[in-house]
Coordinates of C-alpha atoms and ligand atoms in Angstrom, one line a residue:
M93 CA 59.4 14.2 32.2
N94 CA 62.6 12.8 30.6
R95 CA 63.6 13.4 27.6
K96 CA 62.1 9.8 26.0
E97 CA 59.0 11.0 27.5
I98 CA 59.0 14.6 25.7
M99 CA 60.0 13.1 22.6
A100 CA 56.7 10.9 23.0
V101 CA 54.7 13.4 23.4
L102 CA 56.1 15.8 20.4
A103 CA 55.8 12.9 18.5
G104 CA 52.1 12.4 19.3
I105 CA 51.4 16.4 18.9
T106 CA 53.3 16.1 15.5
T107 CA 51.5 13.1 14.2
L108 CA 47.9 14.4 15.2
T109 CA 48.5 17.9 13.5
M110 CA 49.4 16.1 10.8
A111 CA 46.2 14.4 10.7
S112 CA 44.2 17.0 11.1
A113 CA 45.7 18.3 8.2
S114 CA 45.2 15.5 5.9
S115 CA 42.1 15.2 6.8
A116 CA 41.3 19.0 6.1
A117 CA 43.1 18.0 2.5
D118 CA 41.0 15.3 2.6
S119 CA 37.6 17.0 2.5
D120 CA 38.9 19.6 0.1
E121 CA 39.4 17.4 -2.1
T122 CA 35.9 15.6 -1.2
V123 CA 34.2 19.4 -1.7
K124 CA 35.9 19.8 -5.1
R125 CA 34.7 16.2 -6.2
G126 CA 31.6 16.7 -4.7
E127 CA 31.0 20.1 -6.7
Y128 CA 32.3 18.3 -9.8
L129 CA 29.5 15.5 -9.4
A130 CA 26.9 18.1 -8.9
R131 CA 27.8 19.6 -12.1
A132 CA 27.5 15.9 -13.8
G133 CA 24.0 16.1 -12.2
D134 CA 23.0 19.2 -13.2
C135 CA 21.4 19.9 -9.6
V136 CA 21.7 23.7 -9.9
A137 CA 19.4 23.8 -13.2
C138 CA 16.3 22.5 -11.4
H139 CA 17.3 23.8 -8.0
T140 CA 17.7 27.5 -8.7
A141 CA 14.8 30.1 -9.7
P142 CA 15.5 32.4 -12.3
G143 CA 17.3 35.2 -10.7
G144 CA 17.3 33.5 -7.4
E145 CA 20.4 32.5 -5.6
E146 CA 21.9 29.1 -6.5
F147 CA 20.7 25.9 -5.2
A148 CA 18.0 27.9 -2.8
G149 CA 14.9 26.0 -4.8
G150 CA 11.7 27.8 -6.1
L151 CA 11.7 26.6 -10.0
G152 CA 8.5 25.6 -11.2
I153 CA 8.3 22.4 -12.8
E154 CA 5.6 21.6 -15.4
S155 CA 4.0 18.2 -14.9
P156 CA 1.0 16.6 -16.5
F157 CA -0.2 17.0 -12.5
G158 CA 0.4 20.5 -12.0
M159 CA 3.5 22.6 -10.9
I160 CA 6.2 21.1 -8.8
Y161 CA 8.8 23.3 -6.8
S162 CA 11.7 22.4 -6.4
T163 CA 13.4 22.7 -2.9
N164 CA 16.2 25.0 -1.3
I165 CA 19.2 22.5 -0.9
T166 CA 21.8 24.6 0.6
P167 CA 22.9 23.9 3.8
D168 CA 20.5 26.4 5.7
S169 CA 19.3 24.7 8.6
E170 CA 15.4 26.0 8.6
T171 CA 14.6 26.2 5.1
G172 CA 17.5 23.9 3.3
I173 CA 19.0 20.6 4.0
G174 CA 21.4 21.5 6.6
D175 CA 20.0 19.6 9.4
W176 CA 19.8 16.4 7.2
S177 CA 22.2 13.3 7.6
E178 CA 24.2 11.9 5.0
E179 CA 21.7 8.8 5.5
E180 CA 18.7 11.0 4.7
F181 CA 20.3 13.0 2.0
A182 CA 21.4 9.5 0.1
A183 CA 17.8 8.4 0.7
A184 CA 16.2 11.4 -1.1
L185 CA 18.9 11.2 -4.3
R186 CA 18.1 7.6 -4.6
D187 CA 14.7 6.5 -3.2
G188 CA 13.1 10.0 -3.9
K189 CA 12.3 10.2 0.1
R190 CA 12.1 13.2 2.1
A191 CA 13.9 13.5 5.5
D192 CA 10.7 13.4 6.9
G193 CA 9.8 10.2 5.2
A194 CA 7.4 11.3 2.8
N195 CA 7.8 10.6 -1.1
L196 CA 9.3 13.1 -3.5
Y197 CA 7.9 14.1 -6.9
P198 CA 9.7 11.8 -9.4
A199 CA 10.3 15.8 -10.8
M200 CA 13.6 14.7 -9.0
P201 CA 15.4 12.7 -11.5
Y202 CA 16.0 9.6 -8.3
P203 CA 14.7 6.9 -10.6
A204 CA 18.2 7.8 -12.7
Y205 CA 20.2 9.1 -9.5
A206 CA 19.4 5.3 -8.0
K207 CA 22.9 4.6 -10.0
V208 CA 25.0 6.9 -7.8
S209 CA 27.4 5.0 -5.8
D210 CA 28.0 5.1 -2.1
E211 CA 31.3 7.2 -2.7
D212 CA 29.9 9.6 -5.0
I213 CA 26.8 10.0 -2.9
H214 CA 29.3 10.8 -0.1
A215 CA 31.3 13.8 -1.8
L216 CA 28.2 15.0 -3.0
Y217 CA 26.7 15.4 0.6
V218 CA 30.2 16.8 1.9
Y219 CA 30.0 19.4 -1.0
F220 CA 26.5 20.3 -0.5
M221 CA 27.3 20.9 3.7
E222 CA 30.9 22.5 3.7
G223 CA 31.2 23.8 -0.3
V224 CA 27.1 25.5 -0.7
E225 CA 27.1 28.9 0.9
P226 CA 23.6 28.3 3.0
V227 CA 20.7 30.6 1.7
R228 CA 17.4 31.3 4.1
H229 CA 14.8 31.0 1.4
Q230 CA 11.4 29.6 1.6
P231 CA 10.4 28.2 -1.5
E232 CA 6.8 28.0 -3.0
E233 CA 5.5 24.9 -1.8
T234 CA 4.2 22.1 -4.4
S235 CA 0.5 21.6 -4.0
L236 CA -0.9 19.8 -6.6
S237 CA -4.9 18.9 -6.6
F238 CA -6.5 15.5 -5.3
P239 CA -5.7 12.5 -5.9
F240 CA -1.7 13.8 -7.0
N241 CA -1.2 15.8 -3.7
Q242 CA -1.3 12.4 -1.7
R243 CA 2.4 11.8 -1.8
W244 CA 2.1 8.0 -0.6
G245 CA 0.6 7.2 -3.9
I246 CA 4.0 7.4 -5.3
S247 CA 4.9 4.3 -3.2
A248 CA 3.2 2.3 -5.9
W249 CA 4.6 4.1 -8.5
N250 CA 8.1 3.8 -7.5
W251 CA 7.4 -0.2 -6.4
L252 CA 6.6 -0.6 -10.4
F253 CA 8.9 1.9 -12.1
A254 CA 11.7 3.4 -10.1
D255 CA 13.5 -0.1 -9.8
A256 CA 17.2 0.9 -10.5
E257 CA 20.1 0.0 -8.3
V258 CA 23.4 1.2 -7.8
F259 CA 25.7 0.9 -10.7
E260 CA 27.2 -2.4 -11.1
P261 CA 30.2 -2.3 -14.0
E262 CA 29.8 -4.9 -16.4
A263 CA 32.8 -6.9 -17.0
D264 CA 32.5 -7.6 -20.8
R265 CA 32.8 -3.8 -20.9
S266 CA 36.1 -1.8 -21.0
E267 CA 36.5 0.9 -18.1
Q268 CA 36.0 3.5 -20.2
L269 CA 32.7 2.4 -21.4
N270 CA 31.3 1.6 -17.9
R271 CA 32.3 5.3 -17.1
G272 CA 29.9 6.5 -19.4
A273 CA 27.4 4.4 -18.7
Y274 CA 27.5 5.1 -15.4
L275 CA 27.6 9.2 -16.1
V276 CA 24.9 8.9 -18.6
E277 CA 22.4 6.5 -16.7
G278 CA 22.8 7.9 -13.4
L279 CA 23.9 11.1 -12.3
G280 CA 23.5 12.9 -16.1
H281 CA 19.6 11.7 -15.9
C282 CA 19.7 11.6 -19.8
G283 CA 17.0 9.7 -20.1
S284 CA 15.1 11.8 -18.4
C285 CA 14.4 13.8 -21.5
H286 CA 15.6 11.7 -24.2
T287 CA 13.5 8.2 -23.1
P288 CA 10.1 8.0 -24.3
R289 CA 7.7 7.8 -21.4
G290 CA 4.4 5.4 -20.8
L291 CA 1.1 6.0 -19.8
A292 CA 2.1 6.6 -16.2
Q293 CA 4.8 9.1 -17.1
Q294 CA 7.3 6.8 -16.2
E295 CA 10.8 6.3 -18.3
K296 CA 9.9 3.6 -20.5
A297 CA 13.8 1.9 -19.7
L298 CA 16.6 3.4 -17.4
D299 CA 18.9 1.9 -19.0
D300 CA 20.1 -0.4 -21.9
N301 CA 18.9 -3.4 -20.3
G302 CA 15.6 -2.1 -20.4
G303 CA 15.4 -2.7 -24.2
D304 CA 15.5 -0.3 -27.3
D305 CA 13.7 2.0 -25.9
Y306 CA 16.3 3.6 -23.6
L307 CA 17.6 7.0 -25.1
A308 CA 15.3 6.5 -28.0
G309 CA 14.2 9.8 -28.6
A310 CA 11.3 11.7 -27.0
D311 CA 9.0 14.4 -27.1
L312 CA 9.8 17.1 -24.3
N313 CA 7.8 20.3 -23.7
D314 CA 6.9 20.8 -27.6
W315 CA 10.8 20.2 -28.7
W316 CA 12.0 16.9 -29.8
A317 CA 15.0 15.6 -27.9
P318 CA 16.6 13.2 -30.4
S319 CA 17.8 9.6 -30.1
L320 CA 20.6 9.4 -28.5
R321 CA 21.4 5.6 -29.9
G322 CA 24.8 6.2 -32.0
G323 CA 25.4 2.6 -32.9
E324 CA 24.6 1.4 -36.6
G325 CA 21.3 -0.6 -37.4
G326 CA 19.0 2.4 -38.5
D327 CA 18.5 5.0 -41.1
G328 CA 22.4 6.3 -40.7
R329 CA 21.3 9.7 -39.3
G330 CA 21.6 11.3 -36.0
L331 CA 24.1 10.0 -33.8
E332 CA 24.6 7.1 -35.9
S333 CA 26.6 9.5 -38.3
W334 CA 28.3 11.3 -35.3
S335 CA 31.7 10.1 -33.9
A336 CA 32.2 9.6 -30.3
E337 CA 34.5 12.8 -30.5
E338 CA 31.9 14.9 -32.3
I339 CA 29.6 13.9 -29.2
A340 CA 31.8 14.8 -27.0
E341 CA 32.6 18.2 -28.8
Y342 CA 28.9 18.8 -29.1
L343 CA 28.6 18.2 -25.0
K344 CA 31.5 20.6 -24.4
T345 CA 31.0 23.5 -26.8
G346 CA 27.5 23.1 -27.8
R347 CA 28.3 23.0 -31.4
N348 CA 30.1 20.5 -33.9
V349 CA 30.0 20.0 -37.7
H350 CA 26.5 18.5 -37.3
A351 CA 24.5 20.7 -35.2
T352 CA 24.3 23.6 -32.9
V353 CA 22.6 23.0 -29.4
G354 CA 19.2 24.0 -28.9
G355 CA 16.3 24.1 -26.8
E356 CA 16.5 22.6 -23.1
M357 CA 19.5 21.1 -24.0
T358 CA 21.2 24.8 -24.0
S359 CA 20.7 24.6 -20.0
V360 CA 22.4 21.3 -20.0
V361 CA 25.2 21.7 -22.0
A362 CA 25.7 25.4 -20.0
H363 CA 25.6 24.4 -16.9
S364 CA 26.4 20.5 -16.7
T365 CA 28.4 19.3 -19.8
S366 CA 30.8 22.1 -20.5
H367 CA 32.4 21.5 -17.2
L368 CA 33.1 17.8 -17.6
S369 CA 36.4 16.8 -18.3
D370 CA 37.6 15.6 -21.6
E371 CA 37.9 12.2 -20.5
D372 CA 34.2 11.4 -19.3
L373 CA 32.9 13.3 -21.9
G374 CA 34.9 10.8 -24.1
S375 CA 33.5 7.9 -22.3
I376 CA 30.0 9.5 -22.3
G377 CA 30.5 9.7 -26.4
L378 CA 31.7 6.1 -26.5
Y379 CA 29.3 4.7 -24.5
L380 CA 26.3 6.3 -26.5
K381 CA 28.1 4.9 -30.0
S382 CA 28.1 1.5 -28.3
L383 CA 23.9 1.7 -28.0
P384 CA 22.7 0.3 -31.6
A385 CA 20.3 2.7 -33.5
N386 CA 16.8 2.8 -33.7
P387 CA 15.6 0.6 -36.8
A388 CA 14.8 2.3 -39.7
G389 CA 11.1 2.9 -40.6
K390 CA 10.1 1.1 -43.8
D391 CA 9.9 4.7 -45.6
A392 CA 13.4 5.6 -44.2
T393 CA 15.1 7.3 -47.4
T394 CA 18.9 5.9 -47.6
A395 CA 21.7 7.8 -47.7
D396 CA 22.2 7.8 -51.4
Q397 CA 18.6 8.8 -52.0
R398 CA 19.5 12.0 -49.6
R399 CA 22.4 13.0 -51.3
E400 CA 20.5 13.3 -54.7
A401 CA 17.6 15.0 -53.0
S402 CA 20.1 17.5 -51.6
E403 CA 21.8 18.2 -55.0
K404 CA 18.3 18.8 -56.5
T405 CA 17.5 21.6 -53.8
Q406 CA 20.7 23.3 -54.5
A407 CA 20.4 23.4 -57.8
K408 CA 17.0 24.7 -57.5
L409 CA 18.3 27.6 -55.2
S410 CA 20.8 28.5 -57.3
A411 CA 19.0 28.8 -60.4
A412 CA 16.5 30.9 -58.6
R413 CA 13.5 30.1 -61.2
D414 CA 10.1 28.9 -60.3
L415 CA 10.4 29.6 -57.0
S416 CA 7.5 28.3 -54.4
E417 CA 7.2 30.8 -51.5
G418 CA 9.2 28.6 -49.2
E419 CA 12.0 28.4 -51.4
R420 CA 11.9 32.4 -52.0
L421 CA 11.6 33.0 -48.3
Y422 CA 14.6 30.8 -47.4
L423 CA 16.8 32.6 -50.2
D424 CA 15.7 35.6 -48.7
N425 CA 16.1 35.3 -45.0
C426 CA 18.2 32.1 -44.3
S427 CA 20.8 31.3 -47.5
A428 CA 23.0 34.1 -46.3
C429 CA 23.7 32.0 -43.2
H430 CA 23.0 28.6 -44.0
F431 CA 23.6 28.6 -47.6
N432 CA 22.1 27.1 -50.8
D433 CA 23.5 23.6 -49.7
G434 CA 21.9 23.7 -46.6
M435 CA 25.1 23.1 -44.9
G436 CA 26.2 26.5 -42.9
A437 CA 29.6 27.2 -42.2
E438 CA 31.6 24.5 -40.0
R439 CA 30.8 25.0 -36.6
V440 CA 29.5 28.6 -37.1
F441 CA 26.3 28.0 -38.4
P442 CA 25.0 24.7 -38.3
P443 CA 23.9 22.7 -40.9
I444 CA 20.2 22.4 -41.2
D445 CA 20.3 19.5 -44.1
G446 CA 19.9 16.4 -41.7
N447 CA 19.2 18.6 -38.6
A448 CA 17.4 16.5 -36.2
L449 CA 15.4 19.6 -35.1
A450 CA 14.1 20.1 -38.9
N451 CA 13.0 16.5 -39.1
A452 CA 11.3 15.8 -36.3
D453 CA 7.8 14.8 -36.2
N454 CA 7.1 17.9 -34.3
P455 CA 8.0 20.7 -36.0
S456 CA 7.0 23.1 -32.8
G457 CA 10.8 23.3 -32.0
L458 CA 11.9 24.1 -35.8
I459 CA 9.0 26.9 -35.8
H460 CA 9.9 28.3 -32.3
T461 CA 13.6 28.8 -33.9
I462 CA 12.5 30.8 -37.1
L463 CA 10.6 32.9 -34.6
A464 CA 12.6 33.9 -31.6
G465 CA 16.0 32.8 -33.1
A466 CA 18.6 31.0 -31.1
Q467 CA 21.8 31.7 -29.0
P468 CA 24.2 28.7 -28.3
P469 CA 25.0 28.7 -24.6
S470 CA 28.4 30.4 -23.5
T471 CA 31.1 27.8 -22.1
P472 CA 34.1 27.8 -20.7
T473 CA 36.1 26.7 -24.2
I474 CA 33.8 29.4 -26.1
P475 CA 32.0 32.0 -24.2
A476 CA 30.5 33.7 -26.7
Q477 CA 29.5 32.4 -30.2
L478 CA 27.2 33.9 -33.2
P479 CA 23.4 34.0 -32.4
M480 CA 20.7 33.1 -34.6
P481 CA 18.5 36.4 -35.1
G482 CA 14.8 35.8 -35.1
F483 CA 12.1 36.3 -37.6
A484 CA 8.9 36.8 -35.6
W485 CA 8.6 40.4 -36.6
R486 CA 9.4 40.2 -40.3
L487 CA 7.4 36.6 -41.5
S488 CA 3.5 36.4 -40.7
D489 CA 2.1 32.9 -39.9
D490 CA 1.5 31.6 -43.3
E491 CA 5.0 32.9 -44.8
V492 CA 6.5 30.8 -41.6
A493 CA 4.6 27.7 -42.2
S494 CA 5.7 28.2 -46.5
L495 CA 9.3 28.6 -45.2
A496 CA 9.3 25.5 -42.0
T497 CA 7.5 23.3 -44.6
F498 CA 10.2 24.1 -47.4
V499 CA 12.9 23.6 -44.9
R500 CA 11.6 20.3 -43.7
S501 CA 11.7 18.6 -47.4
A502 CA 14.5 20.4 -48.5
W503 CA 17.9 18.6 -49.7
G504 CA 17.7 15.1 -47.6
N505 CA 15.2 16.3 -45.1
D506 CA 11.5 14.3 -44.9
G507 CA 9.9 16.1 -41.5
G508 CA 6.4 16.8 -42.8
A509 CA 4.2 19.9 -44.0
V510 CA 3.3 22.9 -41.6
N511 CA 0.3 25.0 -41.4
A512 CA -0.2 28.5 -40.1
D513 CA -2.2 27.6 -37.0
Q514 CA 0.7 25.2 -35.6
V515 CA 2.7 28.9 -35.9
A516 CA 0.3 30.7 -34.3
D517 CA 0.4 28.4 -31.3
V518 CA 3.9 28.6 -30.9
R519 CA 3.5 32.4 -31.7
E520 CA 1.5 32.7 -28.8
E521 CA 3.2 30.7 -26.2
L522 CA 6.3 32.8 -26.7
G523 CA 4.3 35.7 -26.3
E524 CA 4.5 39.2 -27.5
A525 CA 7.3 40.8 -25.0
S526 CA 9.8 37.8 -26.3
L527 CA 9.1 37.9 -30.0
N528 CA 10.0 41.7 -30.4
R529 CA 13.0 41.2 -29.5
A530 CA 16.1 40.5 -31.6
V531 CA 19.9 39.1 -30.2
D532 CA 22.7 40.8 -31.0
P533 CA 26.3 39.5 -32.0
N534 CA 27.3 40.2 -28.3
G535 CA 24.7 37.8 -27.3
E536 CA 22.5 40.2 -25.4
L537 CA 18.9 40.1 -26.3
N538 CA 18.0 43.6 -26.9
E539 CA 14.9 45.2 -27.8
T540 CA 14.0 46.5 -31.8
D541 CA 11.9 48.3 -33.3
G542 CA 11.6 45.8 -36.1
A543 CA 13.4 48.1 -38.4
K544 CA 17.1 46.3 -38.0
Ligands
HEC109 C1 15.0 17.8 -12.9 C2 15.0 18.2 -11.8 C3 15.8 18.2 -10.8 C4 17.2 17.8 -10.7 C5 18.2 18.1 -11.8 C6 17.5 17.7 -9.4 N1 16.4 17.8 -8.5 FE1 16.3 17.3 -6.4 N2 14.3 18.2 -6.5 C7 14.0 18.1 -7.6 C8 12.2 18.5 -7.1 C9 11.3 19.4 -8.3 C10 12.4 18.2 -5.8 C11 11.2 18.6 -4.8 C12 10.2 17.2 -5.4 C13 9.1 17.3 -4.5 O1 8.5 18.2 -3.6 O2 8.8 15.9 -4.2 C14 13.6 17.9 -5.4 C15 13.9 17.8 -4.2 C16 15.2 17.3 -4.0 C17 15.9 17.3 -2.6 C18 14.9 16.7 -1.1 C19 14.8 18.5 -0.5 C20 13.3 18.6 0.3 O3 13.7 19.5 1.1 O4 12.5 18.0 0.4 C21 17.1 16.8 -2.2 C22 18.0 16.8 -1.6 C23 17.3 17.4 -3.9 N3 16.5 17.2 -4.7 C24 18.9 17.1 -3.8 C25 19.1 17.2 -5.5 C26 20.7 16.8 -6.2 C27 22.2 17.1 -5.2 C28 20.4 17.1 -7.2 C29 21.9 17.0 -8.5 C30 22.6 15.8 -7.8 C31 19.4 16.8 -7.8 N4 18.5 17.7 -6.5 C32 18.7 17.6 -9.1 C33 14.2 18.4 -8.7 C34 15.2 18.0 -9.4
HEC110 C1 16.4 18.6 -19.7 C2 16.1 17.7 -20.9 C3 17.4 17.2 -21.5 C4 18.1 16.8 -20.6 C5 18.4 16.4 -19.3 C6 19.5 15.7 -21.6 N1 19.2 16.3 -22.8 FE1 20.2 16.5 -24.6 N2 19.2 17.3 -26.0 C7 17.7 17.5 -25.2 C8 16.9 18.1 -26.2 C9 15.7 19.3 -26.2 C10 17.5 18.4 -27.5 C11 17.3 19.0 -28.8 C12 18.3 20.2 -28.9 C13 18.2 20.8 -30.3 O1 17.3 20.7 -31.1 O2 19.1 21.7 -30.6 C14 18.7 17.3 -26.9 C15 19.9 16.9 -28.2 C16 21.4 16.3 -27.5 C17 22.3 15.7 -28.6 C18 22.5 16.2 -29.8 C19 21.6 15.3 -31.0 C20 21.0 15.4 -32.8 O3 21.0 14.4 -33.3 O4 21.2 16.7 -32.8 C21 23.0 15.3 -27.8 C22 24.2 14.4 -28.2 C23 22.4 15.1 -26.5 N3 21.0 15.7 -26.1 C24 22.8 14.3 -25.4 C25 22.8 14.8 -24.1 C26 23.4 13.9 -23.2 C27 24.7 12.8 -23.3 C28 22.5 14.0 -21.9 C29 22.7 13.7 -20.5 C30 24.3 14.0 -19.9 C31 21.3 15.0 -22.4 N4 21.4 14.8 -23.4 C32 20.7 15.4 -21.1 C33 17.4 17.6 -24.1 C34 18.3 16.9 -22.9
HEC111 C1 22.5 35.6 -39.1 C2 22.9 34.3 -39.5 C3 21.7 33.0 -39.5 C4 20.5 33.6 -40.4 C5 20.2 34.6 -41.3 C6 19.5 32.5 -40.0 N1 20.4 31.6 -39.6 FE1 19.8 29.7 -38.4 N2 21.0 29.9 -37.3 C7 22.3 30.6 -37.4 C8 23.3 30.3 -35.7 C9 24.1 30.9 -35.5 C10 22.4 29.2 -35.1 C11 22.8 28.0 -34.2 C12 22.2 29.0 -33.0 C13 21.7 27.9 -32.0 O1 21.5 26.8 -32.0 O2 21.5 28.4 -30.8 C14 21.1 28.8 -36.0 C15 20.6 27.7 -36.3 C16 19.2 27.2 -36.6 C17 19.0 26.1 -36.3 C18 19.0 25.2 -35.5 C19 19.9 24.1 -35.6 C20 20.4 22.9 -34.6 O3 21.2 22.4 -35.0 O4 20.0 22.9 -33.5 C21 17.8 26.1 -37.5 C22 16.9 24.9 -37.9 C23 17.8 27.3 -38.6 N3 18.9 28.0 -38.0 C24 16.9 27.6 -39.5 C25 16.9 28.8 -39.9 C26 15.5 29.2 -41.0 C27 15.1 28.4 -41.2 C28 16.0 30.6 -41.3 C29 15.7 31.4 -42.3 C30 14.4 32.3 -41.7 C31 17.6 30.7 -40.5 N4 18.1 29.9 -39.7 C32 18.3 32.0 -40.4 C33 22.3 31.7 -38.1 C34 21.6 32.3 -38.8

């Protein structure tokens, strides 16, 4: 070999090693991006059984047709998706198709994931193949009764209702607004809980082109998932009174000056939104603020009327004379943290004047919170937050009913009355075990003998 040839070979080798180094860095980068997108899509919440390995499946999801079990999406070749091609993975996410061609049940939010871009599907695929440990675990199989066990029947449902296509940015929106829409409508699948459902259990709209049902609020397993339409035009409550920054803060830390997260949203914040970048959360806030609010009902109160009512309740509680049972119970059990004005203490005890949970048509979430207390999630920015203790051991069904009725009509609130049967139902559902416990300030659930 002459000198020239040797140089050429050496150059070839260096280019080769450089090429493979840069593709490894490329792939690390892609794995990281895929991991972030898996957070945005909250895959872990559904694909992990309580106490089970992450992504190994087996969580039972209740549906009106029976229990649907999530699958193992680790790259194990026998029990997971290790042998799946990227095309098969994309078809599962966007079209609800299994690798064997059968339809998935829409408990997997593919009607929303249909919006996810090719580039993001690719990053997710690379993450699940290279960034997730394979786990050999065969989750329980879903076996619904006839006719719901006929997976081919879902094709008609898909044809009617799962009609979303890959997200197209709209030219008259800023880049940030398009980004927010993409995250909320697509991976975030916020509508699967916040959009009301129709007779066939379909979400009534999959994006804001589908009219004002989109994110208009829905009853979710007996807990109100409030409207996320934060623009103007409604009664001034809820996200209408939050700024885009306050929405972002709630999604990042589980709280802001208006509310503390509860119910199934706790898991969404803990596993998904608290891990998103400030920029993405800002875009989500901006997008939600761009959706016109639900029009106010004809009985809706005005902000002035609510302010006047708040002052009345506060004066009555402070005078502490001729109290109703509900008012007395509030002073004895709640006012130490939520105060007579129902406004709590900023970012420590949430306000219950104007709170979505207290005003929901269905009072179950409020009853649940009074009986069992609540623990805000631990998030990267605020790892430990003060919990609310439960009162099940202390208050009878009648007392909780009077207290909840008071809370729902006090200050500017206008939820309806609560009766003892409704409390008994929630108490039964929670079960004895969860109720004889209180939450200690370290956030651990502890058994107590009720003497606390
Ligand atoms: C709201 C719950 C939920 C979320 C969130 C969710 N999944 Fe699923 N997923 C399911 C359920 C339930 C099934 C099984 C449905 C069935 O058996 O028909 C499933 C099935 C799948 C399948 C098909 C696997 C197989 O073996 O058949 C894949 C792949 C998958 N999900 C990937 C993902 C990814 C990736 C994410 C996050 C971007 C995700 N899922 C988020 C509930 C969910
Ligand atoms: C698994 C169901 C579920 C999903 C998915 C979900 N949410 Fe929620 N969300 C809820 C529930 C339930 C509440 C009520 C929480 C409470 O009572 O404290 C809630 C409350 C909220 C609130 C507070 C509203 C208020 O007026 O107090 C915001 C903001 C919010 N969600 C935004 C989102 C966004 C953005 C997404 C998507 C990235 C999302 N949610 C996805 C169930 C869900
Ligand atoms: C020791 C302080 C404390 C006491 C006493 C207390 N709470 Fe709470 N409360 C909290 C904290 C902290 C939270 C936030 C917990 C969470 O949402 O995870 C909370 C949350 C709530 C919420 C949900 C607010 C939201 O934004 O979702 C309601 C409603 C509520 N409390 C009502 C009551 C009522 C009614 C009583 C009396 C029976 C009561 N609280 C007693 C501390 C307290």
